[in-house]
Amino acid sequence: MTRSRENTRARLLEAAHEVFAEVGLDAASVEAICERAGFTRGAFYSNFESKDELFLALITRVSEDKLDEVSVRVRRLSGTDSPIDLVRQIADMSLAERMEPQLLSEVRTQALRDPRLAEAFLAWRAQMLGRIETIVRDVSERHGLPLRMPVADAASLLLDVSEQCSVQAALERLSERQANRAMQSRLEQLVPLMVGEA
């Protein structure tokens, strides 16, 4: 992909992020996104087949950014911390922007209706689980923390809990600080179930 096309995609994704946060997925038209980004519909369709594909790409970018942040934090963890302290340090980061749970929920709903989007959505989720598995394995090996379950199961559990906490925080209109505390509390509850001799 050329630098120019990368820049075009990045601007379209940023515009989609803004428009979706303002009006939601259904009302976020291709025209509105193009106008916000300063591009024509031709530029849009040379980068994305559909609005659904664009929003799936947006979810991927938001998720990858979050996991990149977690990966950096994991590499900086102290080796002397308890499992609970490790979880607190990993969870002690700002959540993605408040529109993310709505975006994820709406794309998932669209995927229930559209087999092609469902396939793409499941591929995205598998990719996220792979990233989380790497992080879980890294923490377990670096800090000598035996897992009570396979790494893949631990990753799936963490992703499910993270998504549910984000949705609940959005429904309750929690502040970012309150949402972070709720996430941290839930993750701390999981530690004894996940870590220790099987």
mmCIF file of C-alpha atoms in Angstrom:
data_model
loop_
_atom_site.group_PDB
_atom_site.id
_atom_site.type_symbol
_atom_site.label_atom_id
_atom_site.label_comp_id
_atom_site.label_asym_id
_atom_site.label_seq_id
_atom_site.Cartn_x
_atom_site.Cartn_y
_atom_site.Cartn_z
ATOM 1 C CA MET A 1 0.000 0.000 0.000
ATOM 2 C CA THR A 2 1.449 3.381 -0.990
ATOM 3 C CA ARG A 3 1.981 6.158 1.542
ATOM 4 C CA SER A 4 -0.714 8.246 -0.147
ATOM 5 C CA ARG A 5 -3.276 5.451 0.094
ATOM 6 C CA GLU A 6 -2.332 4.787 3.712
ATOM 7 C CA ASN A 7 -2.929 8.471 4.485
ATOM 8 C CA THR A 8 -6.280 8.387 2.686
ATOM 9 C CA ARG A 9 -7.396 5.304 4.646
ATOM 10 C CA ALA A 10 -6.238 6.859 7.910
ATOM 11 C CA ARG A 11 -8.188 10.059 7.243
ATOM 12 C CA LEU A 12 -11.315 8.116 6.284
ATOM 13 C CA LEU A 13 -11.052 6.023 9.442
ATOM 14 C CA GLU A 14 -10.625 9.111 11.592
ATOM 15 C CA ALA A 15 -13.595 10.784 9.918
ATOM 16 C CA ALA A 16 -15.687 7.635 10.389
ATOM 17 C CA HIS A 17 -14.715 7.576 14.055
ATOM 18 C CA GLU A 18 -15.939 11.143 14.494
ATOM 19 C CA VAL A 19 -19.141 10.760 12.470
ATOM 20 C CA PHE A 20 -20.097 7.496 14.132
ATOM 21 C CA ALA A 21 -19.562 8.988 17.605
ATOM 22 C CA GLU A 22 -21.943 11.796 16.636
ATOM 23 C CA VAL A 23 -24.757 9.948 14.842
ATOM 24 C CA GLY A 24 -24.281 6.160 15.144
ATOM 25 C CA LEU A 25 -23.541 3.495 12.555
ATOM 26 C CA ASP A 26 -26.815 3.511 10.596
ATOM 27 C CA ALA A 27 -26.919 7.306 10.223
ATOM 28 C CA ALA A 28 -23.202 7.591 9.452
ATOM 29 C CA SER A 29 -23.465 7.816 5.674
ATOM 30 C CA VAL A 30 -20.597 7.358 3.245
ATOM 31 C CA GLU A 31 -21.250 10.921 2.054
ATOM 32 C CA ALA A 32 -20.914 12.348 5.576
ATOM 33 C CA ILE A 33 -17.695 10.420 6.168
ATOM 34 C CA CYS A 34 -16.217 11.548 2.839
ATOM 35 C CA GLU A 35 -17.195 15.155 3.486
ATOM 36 C CA ARG A 36 -15.594 15.062 6.949
ATOM 37 C CA ALA A 37 -12.416 13.525 5.525
ATOM 38 C CA GLY A 38 -12.320 15.879 2.518
ATOM 39 C CA PHE A 39 -12.534 13.099 -0.079
ATOM 40 C CA THR A 40 -14.894 11.991 -2.835
ATOM 41 C CA ARG A 41 -16.965 8.802 -2.830
ATOM 42 C CA GLY A 42 -14.477 7.465 -5.376
ATOM 43 C CA ALA A 43 -11.689 7.751 -2.820
ATOM 44 C CA PHE A 44 -13.847 5.927 -0.308
ATOM 45 C CA TYR A 45 -14.686 3.016 -2.603
ATOM 46 C CA SER A 46 -11.097 2.667 -3.767
ATOM 47 C CA ASN A 47 -10.209 1.871 -0.150
ATOM 48 C CA PHE A 48 -13.289 0.127 1.241
ATOM 49 C CA GLU A 49 -15.959 -2.033 -0.392
ATOM 50 C CA SER A 50 -18.663 -0.845 1.982
ATOM 51 C CA LYS A 51 -19.421 1.137 5.114
ATOM 52 C CA ASP A 52 -19.448 -2.114 7.103
ATOM 53 C CA GLU A 53 -15.917 -2.914 5.942
ATOM 54 C CA LEU A 54 -14.834 0.574 6.992
ATOM 55 C CA PHE A 55 -16.249 0.185 10.486
ATOM 56 C CA LEU A 56 -14.711 -3.257 10.866
ATOM 57 C CA ALA A 57 -11.366 -1.679 9.941
ATOM 58 C CA LEU A 58 -12.041 1.006 12.537
ATOM 59 C CA ILE A 59 -12.722 -1.583 15.251
ATOM 60 C CA THR A 60 -9.480 -3.320 14.273
ATOM 61 C CA ARG A 61 -7.501 -0.093 14.559
ATOM 62 C CA VAL A 62 -8.992 0.843 17.942
ATOM 63 C CA SER A 63 -8.413 -2.677 19.294
ATOM 64 C CA GLU A 64 -4.868 -2.890 17.968
ATOM 65 C CA ASP A 65 -4.016 0.466 19.542
ATOM 66 C CA LYS A 66 -5.337 -0.733 22.894
ATOM 67 C CA LEU A 67 -3.445 -4.041 22.694
ATOM 68 C CA ASP A 68 -0.251 -2.248 21.658
ATOM 69 C CA GLU A 69 -0.575 -0.158 24.818
ATOM 70 C CA VAL A 70 -1.107 -3.278 26.924
ATOM 71 C CA SER A 71 1.920 -4.979 25.321
ATOM 72 C CA VAL A 72 4.165 -2.026 26.159
ATOM 73 C CA ARG A 73 2.856 -1.972 29.729
ATOM 74 C CA VAL A 74 3.448 -5.727 30.127
ATOM 75 C CA ARG A 75 7.084 -5.361 29.107
ATOM 76 C CA ARG A 76 7.562 -2.753 31.860
ATOM 77 C CA LEU A 77 6.022 -4.774 34.686
ATOM 78 C CA SER A 78 8.104 -5.516 37.752
ATOM 79 C CA GLY A 79 8.966 -9.160 38.305
ATOM 80 C CA THR A 80 8.343 -8.903 42.065
ATOM 81 C CA ASP A 81 4.658 -8.002 41.908
ATOM 82 C CA SER A 82 1.849 -10.342 42.981
ATOM 83 C CA PRO A 83 -0.652 -11.535 40.358
ATOM 84 C CA ILE A 84 -3.220 -9.013 41.655
ATOM 85 C CA ASP A 85 -0.689 -6.167 41.392
ATOM 86 C CA LEU A 86 0.167 -7.239 37.851
ATOM 87 C CA VAL A 87 -3.507 -7.101 36.899
ATOM 88 C CA ARG A 88 -3.849 -3.669 38.489
ATOM 89 C CA GLN A 89 -0.910 -2.345 36.495
ATOM 90 C CA ILE A 90 -2.173 -3.793 33.225
ATOM 91 C CA ALA A 91 -5.707 -2.508 33.827
ATOM 92 C CA ASP A 92 -4.539 0.931 34.953
ATOM 93 C CA MET A 93 -4.941 2.556 31.559
ATOM 94 C CA SER A 94 -7.616 4.647 29.956
ATOM 95 C CA LEU A 95 -10.307 2.736 28.128
ATOM 96 C CA ALA A 96 -10.924 3.361 24.458
ATOM 97 C CA GLU A 97 -13.190 6.260 23.601
ATOM 98 C CA ARG A 98 -16.745 5.930 24.867
ATOM 99 C CA MET A 99 -18.157 5.207 21.418
ATOM 100 C CA GLU A 100 -16.250 1.921 21.131
ATOM 101 C CA PRO A 101 -18.865 -0.312 22.863
ATOM 102 C CA GLN A 102 -21.573 1.135 20.631
ATOM 103 C CA LEU A 103 -19.429 0.619 17.541
ATOM 104 C CA LEU A 104 -18.625 -2.969 18.464
ATOM 105 C CA SER A 105 -22.252 -3.739 19.319
ATOM 106 C CA GLU A 106 -23.628 -2.263 16.109
ATOM 107 C CA VAL A 107 -21.110 -4.004 13.866
ATOM 108 C CA ARG A 108 -21.838 -7.286 15.669
ATOM 109 C CA THR A 109 -25.562 -6.741 15.088
ATOM 110 C CA GLN A 110 -24.949 -6.099 11.390
ATOM 111 C CA ALA A 111 -22.812 -9.248 11.269
ATOM 112 C CA LEU A 112 -25.752 -11.295 12.563
ATOM 113 C CA ARG A 113 -27.664 -10.260 9.420
ATOM 114 C CA ASP A 114 -24.843 -10.396 6.874
ATOM 115 C CA PRO A 115 -22.871 -13.662 6.440
ATOM 116 C CA ARG A 116 -19.958 -11.882 4.720
ATOM 117 C CA LEU A 117 -19.615 -9.388 7.559
ATOM 118 C CA ALA A 118 -20.014 -12.220 10.069
ATOM 119 C CA GLU A 119 -17.043 -14.010 8.513
ATOM 120 C CA ALA A 120 -14.961 -10.826 8.646
ATOM 121 C CA PHE A 121 -16.054 -10.113 12.218
ATOM 122 C CA LEU A 122 -15.084 -13.617 13.366
ATOM 123 C CA ALA A 123 -11.709 -13.240 11.639
ATOM 124 C CA TRP A 124 -11.184 -9.951 13.499
ATOM 125 C CA ARG A 125 -12.065 -11.594 16.806
ATOM 126 C CA ALA A 126 -9.664 -14.464 16.133
ATOM 127 C CA GLN A 127 -6.931 -11.931 15.417
ATOM 128 C CA MET A 128 -7.633 -10.115 18.697
ATOM 129 C CA LEU A 129 -7.618 -13.398 20.614
ATOM 130 C CA GLY A 130 -4.235 -14.234 19.093
ATOM 131 C CA ARG A 131 -2.818 -10.936 20.330
ATOM 132 C CA ILE A 132 -4.276 -11.453 23.805
ATOM 133 C CA GLU A 133 -2.907 -15.012 23.933
ATOM 134 C CA THR A 134 0.577 -13.629 23.263
ATOM 135 C CA ILE A 135 0.201 -11.109 26.096
ATOM 136 C CA VAL A 136 -1.134 -13.721 28.550
ATOM 137 C CA ARG A 137 1.649 -16.156 27.663
ATOM 138 C CA ASP A 138 4.259 -13.397 28.046
ATOM 139 C CA VAL A 139 3.009 -12.413 31.518
ATOM 140 C CA SER A 140 2.763 -16.043 32.624
ATOM 141 C CA GLU A 141 6.288 -16.914 31.481
ATOM 142 C CA ARG A 142 8.000 -13.693 32.577
ATOM 143 C CA HIS A 143 6.549 -13.818 36.078
ATOM 144 C CA GLY A 144 6.331 -17.549 36.667
ATOM 145 C CA LEU A 145 2.556 -17.561 36.957
ATOM 146 C CA PRO A 146 1.057 -20.997 36.185
ATOM 147 C CA LEU A 147 -2.331 -20.865 34.512
ATOM 148 C CA ARG A 148 -5.274 -23.021 35.593
ATOM 149 C CA MET A 149 -6.532 -23.185 32.010
ATOM 150 C CA PRO A 150 -5.117 -23.215 28.472
ATOM 151 C CA VAL A 151 -3.817 -19.861 27.261
ATOM 152 C CA ALA A 152 -6.469 -19.742 24.536
ATOM 153 C CA ASP A 153 -9.260 -20.133 27.122
ATOM 154 C CA ALA A 154 -7.737 -17.450 29.342
ATOM 155 C CA ALA A 155 -7.523 -15.055 26.389
ATOM 156 C CA SER A 156 -11.137 -15.701 25.412
ATOM 157 C CA LEU A 157 -12.318 -15.149 28.987
ATOM 158 C CA LEU A 158 -10.396 -11.873 29.250
ATOM 159 C CA LEU A 159 -11.794 -10.596 25.944
ATOM 160 C CA ASP A 160 -15.364 -11.517 26.936
ATOM 161 C CA VAL A 161 -15.045 -9.806 30.323
ATOM 162 C CA SER A 162 -13.406 -6.732 28.812
ATOM 163 C CA GLU A 163 -16.182 -6.335 26.238
ATOM 164 C CA GLN A 164 -18.926 -6.837 28.824
ATOM 165 C CA CYS A 165 -17.356 -4.331 31.235
ATOM 166 C CA SER A 166 -17.052 -1.746 28.460
ATOM 167 C CA VAL A 167 -20.700 -2.187 27.462
ATOM 168 C CA GLN A 168 -21.879 -2.027 31.089
ATOM 169 C CA ALA A 169 -19.833 1.118 31.724
ATOM 170 C CA ALA A 170 -21.338 2.761 28.655
ATOM 171 C CA LEU A 171 -24.882 1.773 29.675
ATOM 172 C CA GLU A 172 -24.360 3.172 33.163
ATOM 173 C CA ARG A 173 -22.755 6.335 31.752
ATOM 174 C CA LEU A 174 -19.729 5.854 33.997
ATOM 175 C CA SER A 175 -16.851 8.306 33.903
ATOM 176 C CA GLU A 176 -13.563 7.043 32.489
ATOM 177 C CA ARG A 177 -12.176 6.703 36.015
ATOM 178 C CA GLN A 178 -15.227 4.759 37.225
ATOM 179 C CA ALA A 179 -15.108 2.522 34.150
ATOM 180 C CA ASN A 180 -11.435 1.773 34.744
ATOM 181 C CA ARG A 181 -12.139 0.870 38.373
ATOM 182 C CA ALA A 182 -14.971 -1.437 37.351
ATOM 183 C CA MET A 183 -12.737 -3.149 34.785
ATOM 184 C CA GLN A 184 -9.920 -3.509 37.308
ATOM 185 C CA SER A 185 -12.254 -4.958 39.930
ATOM 186 C CA ARG A 186 -13.622 -7.543 37.514
ATOM 187 C CA LEU A 187 -10.144 -8.554 36.344
ATOM 188 C CA GLU A 188 -8.973 -8.913 39.944
ATOM 189 C CA GLN A 189 -11.864 -11.316 40.575
ATOM 190 C CA LEU A 190 -10.676 -13.428 37.656
ATOM 191 C CA VAL A 191 -7.059 -13.770 38.839
ATOM 192 C CA PRO A 192 -7.638 -16.557 41.411
ATOM 193 C CA LEU A 193 -9.647 -18.463 38.800
ATOM 194 C CA MET A 194 -6.957 -18.149 36.140
ATOM 195 C CA VAL A 195 -3.649 -18.240 38.021
ATOM 196 C CA GLY A 196 -2.328 -21.006 40.274
ATOM 197 C CA GLU A 197 -1.643 -24.697 40.136
ATOM 198 C CA ALA A 198 -4.282 -26.503 38.085
#
